[in-house]
Coordinates of C-alpha atoms and ligand atoms in Angstrom, one line a residue:
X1 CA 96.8 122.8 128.1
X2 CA 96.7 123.4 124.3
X3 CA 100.0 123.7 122.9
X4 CA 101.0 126.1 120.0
X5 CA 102.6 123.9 118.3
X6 CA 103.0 120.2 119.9
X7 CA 106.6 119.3 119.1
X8 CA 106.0 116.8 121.6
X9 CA 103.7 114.5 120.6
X10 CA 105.8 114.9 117.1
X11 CA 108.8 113.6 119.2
X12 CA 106.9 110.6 120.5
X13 CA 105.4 109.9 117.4
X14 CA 108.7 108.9 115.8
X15 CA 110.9 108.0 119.2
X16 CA 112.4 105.4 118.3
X17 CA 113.8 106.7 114.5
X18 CA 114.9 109.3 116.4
X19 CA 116.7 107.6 119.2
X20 CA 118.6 105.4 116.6
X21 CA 119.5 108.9 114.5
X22 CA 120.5 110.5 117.2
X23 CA 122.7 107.7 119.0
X24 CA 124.4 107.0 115.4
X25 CA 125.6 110.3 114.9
X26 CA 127.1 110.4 118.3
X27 CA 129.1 107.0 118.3
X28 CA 130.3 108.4 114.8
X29 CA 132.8 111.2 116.1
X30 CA 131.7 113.4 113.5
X31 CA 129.4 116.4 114.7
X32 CA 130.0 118.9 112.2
X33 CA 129.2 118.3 108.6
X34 CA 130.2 114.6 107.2
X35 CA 127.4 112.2 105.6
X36 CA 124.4 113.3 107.8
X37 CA 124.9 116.6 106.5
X38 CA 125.3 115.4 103.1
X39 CA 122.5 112.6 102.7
X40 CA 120.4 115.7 104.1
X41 CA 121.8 118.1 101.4
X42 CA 120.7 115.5 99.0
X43 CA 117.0 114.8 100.3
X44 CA 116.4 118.4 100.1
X45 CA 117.2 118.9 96.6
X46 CA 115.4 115.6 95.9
X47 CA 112.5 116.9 97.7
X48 CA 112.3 120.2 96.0
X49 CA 113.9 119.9 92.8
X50 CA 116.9 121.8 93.5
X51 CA 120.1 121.6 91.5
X52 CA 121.8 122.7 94.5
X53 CA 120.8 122.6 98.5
X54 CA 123.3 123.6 101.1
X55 CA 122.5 123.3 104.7
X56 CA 124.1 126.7 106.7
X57 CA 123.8 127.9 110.5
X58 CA 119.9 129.3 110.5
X59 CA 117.4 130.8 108.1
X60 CA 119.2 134.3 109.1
X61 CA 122.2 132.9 108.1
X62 CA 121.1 132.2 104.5
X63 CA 119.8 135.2 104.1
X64 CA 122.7 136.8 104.9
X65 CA 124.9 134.7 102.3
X66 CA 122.2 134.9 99.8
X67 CA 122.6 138.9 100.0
X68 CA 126.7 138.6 99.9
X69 CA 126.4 136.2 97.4
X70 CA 125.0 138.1 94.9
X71 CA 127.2 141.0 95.8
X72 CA 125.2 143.4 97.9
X73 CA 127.1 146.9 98.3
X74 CA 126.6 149.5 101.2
X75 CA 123.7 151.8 99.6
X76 CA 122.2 149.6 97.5
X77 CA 118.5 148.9 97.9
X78 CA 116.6 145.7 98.5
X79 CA 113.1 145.6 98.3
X80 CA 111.5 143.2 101.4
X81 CA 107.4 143.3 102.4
X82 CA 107.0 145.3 105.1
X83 CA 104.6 142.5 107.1
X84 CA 106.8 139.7 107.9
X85 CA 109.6 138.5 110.3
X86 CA 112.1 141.0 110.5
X87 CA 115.2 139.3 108.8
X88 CA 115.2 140.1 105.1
X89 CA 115.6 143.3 106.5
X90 CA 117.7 143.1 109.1
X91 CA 120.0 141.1 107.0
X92 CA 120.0 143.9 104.1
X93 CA 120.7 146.6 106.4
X94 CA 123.4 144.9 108.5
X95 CA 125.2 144.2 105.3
X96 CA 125.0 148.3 105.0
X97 CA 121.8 147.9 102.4
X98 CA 119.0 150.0 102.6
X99 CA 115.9 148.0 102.8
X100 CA 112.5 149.5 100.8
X101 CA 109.2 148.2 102.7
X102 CA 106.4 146.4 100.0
X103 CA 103.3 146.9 101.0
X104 CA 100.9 143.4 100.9
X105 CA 98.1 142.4 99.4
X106 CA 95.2 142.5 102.0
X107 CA 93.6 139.1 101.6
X108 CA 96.8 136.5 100.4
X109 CA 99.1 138.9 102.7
X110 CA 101.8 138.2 100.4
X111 CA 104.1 141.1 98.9
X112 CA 102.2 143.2 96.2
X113 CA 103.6 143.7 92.9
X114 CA 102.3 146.6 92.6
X115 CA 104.3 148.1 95.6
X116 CA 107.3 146.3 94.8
X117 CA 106.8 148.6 91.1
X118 CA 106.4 151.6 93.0
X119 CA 109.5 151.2 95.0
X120 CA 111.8 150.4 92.1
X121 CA 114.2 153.3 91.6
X122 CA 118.6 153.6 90.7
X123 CA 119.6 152.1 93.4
X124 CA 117.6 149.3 93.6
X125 CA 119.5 146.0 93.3
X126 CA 116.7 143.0 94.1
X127 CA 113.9 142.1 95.8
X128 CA 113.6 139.5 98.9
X129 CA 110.2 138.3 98.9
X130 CA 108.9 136.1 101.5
X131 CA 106.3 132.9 101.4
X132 CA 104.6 134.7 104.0
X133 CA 102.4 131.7 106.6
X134 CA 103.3 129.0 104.3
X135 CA 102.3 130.0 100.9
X136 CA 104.1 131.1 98.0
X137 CA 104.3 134.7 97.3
X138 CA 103.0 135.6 93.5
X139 CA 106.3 134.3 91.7
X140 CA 105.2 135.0 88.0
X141 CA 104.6 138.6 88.5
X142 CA 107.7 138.7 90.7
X143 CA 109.7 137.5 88.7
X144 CA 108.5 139.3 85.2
X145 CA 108.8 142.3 87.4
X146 CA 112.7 141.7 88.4
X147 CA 113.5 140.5 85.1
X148 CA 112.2 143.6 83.6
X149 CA 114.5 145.5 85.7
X150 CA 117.5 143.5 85.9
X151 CA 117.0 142.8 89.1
X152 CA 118.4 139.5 91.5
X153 CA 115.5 137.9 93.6
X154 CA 115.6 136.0 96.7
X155 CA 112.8 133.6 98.2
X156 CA 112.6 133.7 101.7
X157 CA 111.0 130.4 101.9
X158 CA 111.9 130.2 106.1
X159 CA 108.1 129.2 106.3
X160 CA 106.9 127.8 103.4
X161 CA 109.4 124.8 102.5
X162 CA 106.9 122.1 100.8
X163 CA 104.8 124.2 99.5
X164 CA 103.9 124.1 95.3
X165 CA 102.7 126.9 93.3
X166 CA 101.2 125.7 90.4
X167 CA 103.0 122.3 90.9
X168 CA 106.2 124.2 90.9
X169 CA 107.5 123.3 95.0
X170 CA 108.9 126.3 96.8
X171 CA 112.4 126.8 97.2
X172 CA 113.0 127.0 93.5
X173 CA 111.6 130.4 92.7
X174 CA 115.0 132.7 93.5
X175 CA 117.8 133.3 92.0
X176 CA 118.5 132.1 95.3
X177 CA 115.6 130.6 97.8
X178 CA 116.4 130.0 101.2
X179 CA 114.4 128.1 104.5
X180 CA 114.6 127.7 108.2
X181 CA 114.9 124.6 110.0
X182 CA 113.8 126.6 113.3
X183 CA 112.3 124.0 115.6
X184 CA 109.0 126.4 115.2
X185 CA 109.1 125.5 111.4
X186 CA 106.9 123.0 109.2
X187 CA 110.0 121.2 109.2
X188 CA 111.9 122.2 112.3
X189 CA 115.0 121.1 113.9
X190 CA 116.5 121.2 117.4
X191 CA 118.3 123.9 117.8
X192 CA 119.0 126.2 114.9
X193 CA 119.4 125.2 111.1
X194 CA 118.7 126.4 107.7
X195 CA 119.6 126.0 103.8
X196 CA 119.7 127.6 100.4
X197 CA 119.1 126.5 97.2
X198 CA 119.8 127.5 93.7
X199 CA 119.7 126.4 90.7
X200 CA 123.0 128.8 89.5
X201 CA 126.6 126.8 89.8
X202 CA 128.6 129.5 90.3
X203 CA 126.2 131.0 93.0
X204 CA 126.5 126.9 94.9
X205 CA 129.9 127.2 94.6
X206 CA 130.0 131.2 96.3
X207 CA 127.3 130.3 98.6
X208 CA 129.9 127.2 100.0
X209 CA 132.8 129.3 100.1
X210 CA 131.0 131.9 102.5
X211 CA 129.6 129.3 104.5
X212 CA 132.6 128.0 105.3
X213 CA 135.1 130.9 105.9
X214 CA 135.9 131.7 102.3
X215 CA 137.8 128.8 102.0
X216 CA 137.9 125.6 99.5
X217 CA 140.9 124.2 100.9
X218 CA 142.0 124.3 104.4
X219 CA 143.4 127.1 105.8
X220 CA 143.3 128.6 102.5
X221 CA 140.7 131.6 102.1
X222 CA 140.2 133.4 99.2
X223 CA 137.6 135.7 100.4
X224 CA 136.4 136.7 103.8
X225 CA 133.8 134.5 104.2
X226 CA 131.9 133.4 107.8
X227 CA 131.2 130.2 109.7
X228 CA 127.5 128.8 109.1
X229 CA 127.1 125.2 109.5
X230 CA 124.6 122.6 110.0
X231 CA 125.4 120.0 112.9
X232 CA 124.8 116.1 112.3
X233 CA 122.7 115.9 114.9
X234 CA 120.6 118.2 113.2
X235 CA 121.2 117.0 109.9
X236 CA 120.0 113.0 111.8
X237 CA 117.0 114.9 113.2
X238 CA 115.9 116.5 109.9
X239 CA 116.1 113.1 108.1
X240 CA 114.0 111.8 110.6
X241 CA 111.6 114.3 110.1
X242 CA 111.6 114.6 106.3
X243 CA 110.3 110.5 105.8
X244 CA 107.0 111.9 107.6
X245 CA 107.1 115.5 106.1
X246 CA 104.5 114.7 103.2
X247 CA 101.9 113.1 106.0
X248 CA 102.2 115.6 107.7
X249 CA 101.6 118.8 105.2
X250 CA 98.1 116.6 104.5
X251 CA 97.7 116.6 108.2
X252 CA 98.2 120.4 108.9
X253 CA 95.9 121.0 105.5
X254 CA 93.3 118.7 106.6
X255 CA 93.3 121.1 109.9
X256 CA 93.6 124.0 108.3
X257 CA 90.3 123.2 106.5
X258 CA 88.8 122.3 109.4
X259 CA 89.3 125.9 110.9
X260 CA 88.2 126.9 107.7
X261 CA 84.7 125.5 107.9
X262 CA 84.0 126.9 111.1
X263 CA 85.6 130.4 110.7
X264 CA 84.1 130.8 107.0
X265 CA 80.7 131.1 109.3
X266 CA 81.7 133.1 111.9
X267 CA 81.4 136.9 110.7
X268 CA 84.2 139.7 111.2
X269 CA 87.0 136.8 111.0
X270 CA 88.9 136.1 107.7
X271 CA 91.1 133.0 107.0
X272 CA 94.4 134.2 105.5
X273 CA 93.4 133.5 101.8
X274 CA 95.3 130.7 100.1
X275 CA 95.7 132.3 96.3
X276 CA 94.7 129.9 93.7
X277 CA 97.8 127.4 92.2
X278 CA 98.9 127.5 95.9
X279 CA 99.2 125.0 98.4
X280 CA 100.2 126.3 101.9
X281 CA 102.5 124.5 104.7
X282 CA 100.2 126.6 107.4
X283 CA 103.7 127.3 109.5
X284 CA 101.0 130.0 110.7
X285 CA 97.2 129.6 110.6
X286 CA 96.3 133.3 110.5
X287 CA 92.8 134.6 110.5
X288 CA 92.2 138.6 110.6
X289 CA 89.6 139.6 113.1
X290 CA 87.8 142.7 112.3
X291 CA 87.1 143.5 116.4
X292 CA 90.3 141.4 117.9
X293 CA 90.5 142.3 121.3
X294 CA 86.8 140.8 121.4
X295 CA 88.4 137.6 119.9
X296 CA 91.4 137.1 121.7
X297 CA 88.7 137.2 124.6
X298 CA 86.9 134.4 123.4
X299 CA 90.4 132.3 123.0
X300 CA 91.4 133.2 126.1
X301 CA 87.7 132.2 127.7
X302 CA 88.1 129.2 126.1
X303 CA 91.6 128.3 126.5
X304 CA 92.6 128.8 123.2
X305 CA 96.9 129.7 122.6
X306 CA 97.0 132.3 120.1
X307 CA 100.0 134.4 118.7
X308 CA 100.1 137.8 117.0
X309 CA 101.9 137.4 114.0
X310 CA 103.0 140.6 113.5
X311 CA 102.2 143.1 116.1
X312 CA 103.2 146.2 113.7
X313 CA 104.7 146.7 110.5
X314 CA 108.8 146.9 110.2
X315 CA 109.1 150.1 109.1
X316 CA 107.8 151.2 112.3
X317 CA 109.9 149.0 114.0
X318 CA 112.2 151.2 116.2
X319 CA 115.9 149.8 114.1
X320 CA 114.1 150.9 110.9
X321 CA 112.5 154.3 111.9
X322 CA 115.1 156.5 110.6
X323 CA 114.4 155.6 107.2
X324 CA 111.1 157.4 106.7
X325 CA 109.3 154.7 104.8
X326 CA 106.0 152.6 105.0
X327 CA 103.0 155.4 106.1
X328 CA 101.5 154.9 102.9
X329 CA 101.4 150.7 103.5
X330 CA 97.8 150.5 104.2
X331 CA 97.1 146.8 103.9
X332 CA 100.3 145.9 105.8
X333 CA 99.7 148.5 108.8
X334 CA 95.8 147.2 109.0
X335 CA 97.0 143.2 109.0
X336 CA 98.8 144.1 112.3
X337 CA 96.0 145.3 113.7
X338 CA 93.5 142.1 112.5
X339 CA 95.9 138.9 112.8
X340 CA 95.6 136.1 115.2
X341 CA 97.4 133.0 114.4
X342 CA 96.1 129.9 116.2
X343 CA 97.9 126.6 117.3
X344 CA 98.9 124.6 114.0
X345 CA 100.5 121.6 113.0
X346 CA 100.1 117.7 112.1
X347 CA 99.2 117.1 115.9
X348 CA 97.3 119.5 116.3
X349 CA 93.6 118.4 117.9
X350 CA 91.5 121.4 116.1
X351 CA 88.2 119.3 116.4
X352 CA 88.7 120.0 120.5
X353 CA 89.9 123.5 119.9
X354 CA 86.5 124.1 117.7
X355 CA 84.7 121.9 120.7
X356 CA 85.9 124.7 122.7
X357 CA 85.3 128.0 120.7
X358 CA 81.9 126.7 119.7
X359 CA 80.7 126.9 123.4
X360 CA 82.0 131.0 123.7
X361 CA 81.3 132.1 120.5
Ligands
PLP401 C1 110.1 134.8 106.9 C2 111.3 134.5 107.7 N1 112.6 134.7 107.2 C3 113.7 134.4 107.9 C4 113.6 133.8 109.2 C5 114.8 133.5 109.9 O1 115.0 132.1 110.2 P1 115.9 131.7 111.5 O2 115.0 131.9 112.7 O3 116.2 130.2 111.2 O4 117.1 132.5 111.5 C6 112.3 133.5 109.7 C7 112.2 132.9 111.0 O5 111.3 133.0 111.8 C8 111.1 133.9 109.0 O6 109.9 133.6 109.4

């Protein structure tokens, strides 16, 4: 059996850092927050040149105090791309927000500009755009765009922590950026996790107070805040992790151009494109299959995992149907027709999985 993703072999790779991590943090007494939490807090705004990284609950989570954060009101409008995980807009509609769906670019699958334009009207407040596979989304343009029109942006960097654009790393792109320490992730925990960064004091210093029940002081709350924390022993795992996180981006790029080679010649399948300035993290390796059904025969026939990241767009997602929006989102309704993601990460043995797809295709 293939795995997906082989957090196994990951685990035995570096038992024994994790063993130690793991037993320290529970001889210390201290699950919640304390210096795992911290040391990690620091690492991640070392790594990514951060002024400020705090650690929170899950990727959902951050986005979630990103939007409160910058002071999202009931009505306002948040524009999210309309091909990606469903939590930039879930989170801006369960705040009471009204989430406007981006169409993407057909090759890079990343929110177009050009949509997010289009969608810009009174009520339109920022823009949540997501490093969609493990690339970055394209931040210049973004960003002109949302300075033009006084607009807040979030980076929903859930699956693209590590990544550079132009030799800028991810994570540093938002007003606030935020990631996912899902176990599922590029760098994945146990259990649940996440962070935000930001570069803006006074949003580090809002973004701690709603983590932590609107309060500074204990049992004093100045707003209403909510409870989003990291645990040590996930905080001890992540550490772990983070030593080996460089090898192992080389390791999932070195695959990633592996699958290249091979699907480059295969006609009717596309690798996502990687735009140029970019490096990705590959959380997904995502081709678009002009007959799938005929591919995910030849995966299955070969014993090949696959996943369908996404099946269909969000606005036709049955939570979001009510708001009327998305027919015209060509690109984004086709890539959920064409996308096949295939297993991916630093353990990943593609030279066996292209063995195998050689012999049925
Ligand atoms: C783009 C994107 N945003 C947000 C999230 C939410 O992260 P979490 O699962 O940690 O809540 C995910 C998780 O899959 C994601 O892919």
């Amino acid at each position: 059996m293939i795995p997906f993703i082989n957090v196994r072999a990951q685990r035995e790779a570096y038992l024994s850092e994790f063993k130690q991590a793991e037993q320290e943090v529970l001889d210390s007494g201290c699950f919640i927050g304390g210096p795992q939490v911290q040391a990690l807090e620091t690492e991640l705004a070392e790594f990514t040149g951060a002024k400020h990284a705090i650690t929170c609950g899950s990727g959902t989570d951050a986005l979630t105090i990103a939007l409160l954060a910058l002071g999202l009101e009931p009505e306002d409008e948040v524009i999210v791309p309309d091909f990606t995980f469903i939590a930039p807009a879930e989170c801006v509609m369960r705040l009471g927000g009204i989430p406007k769906f981006a169409d993407i670019d057909a090759e890079t699958l990343q929110i177009s500009v050009e949509s997010i334009e289009s969608l810009i009207g009174e009520k339109t407040r920022g823009i949540i755009a997501v490093n969609l596979f493990g690339q970055c989304a394209p931040y210049a343009e973004i960003r002109k765009c949302a300075r033009a029109n006084n607009l807040w942006l979030i980076e929903d960097s859930a699956q693209a922590f590590g990544a550079m654009q132009n030799g800028v790393p991810a994570c540093t792109f938002g007003d606030i950026s935020i990631t996912s320490f899902y176990p599922a992730k590029p760098l994945g925990c146990y259990g649940d996790g996440g962070a935000l960064f930001t570069a803006n004091d006074e949003l580090a210093k809002k973004i701690r107070l709603i983590a932590n029940h609107g309060s500074q002081q204990r049992y004093i709350h100045e707003i209403c805040g909510m409870n989003s924390r990291l645990d040590a022993l996930q905080a001890a795992v992540l550490r772990v992790k983070l030593r080996h996180f460089k090898d192992e981006l080389k390791k999932r790029s070195e695959n990633a151009s592996k699958y290249n080679e091979f699907f480059n010649a295969v006609p009717g399948i596309a690798p996502q494109k990687i735009a140029v300035g970019n490096t990705s993290t590959y959380a997904q390796y995502t081709v678009l299959a002009d007959d799938r059904p005929a591919f995910l025969k030849q995966l299955e026939n070969a014993g090949v995992p696959y996943c369908i990241h996404y099946p269909q767009p969000l606005h036709t997602q049955p939570c979001f149907k009510g708001l009327n929006q998305g027919i015209g989102n060509g690109n984004a309704i086709e890539a959920c027709q064409k996308v096949v993601s295939l297993p991916m990460c630093a353990f990943t043995d593609v030279d066996e999985i292209i063995a195998r797809l050689k012999k049925v295709m």
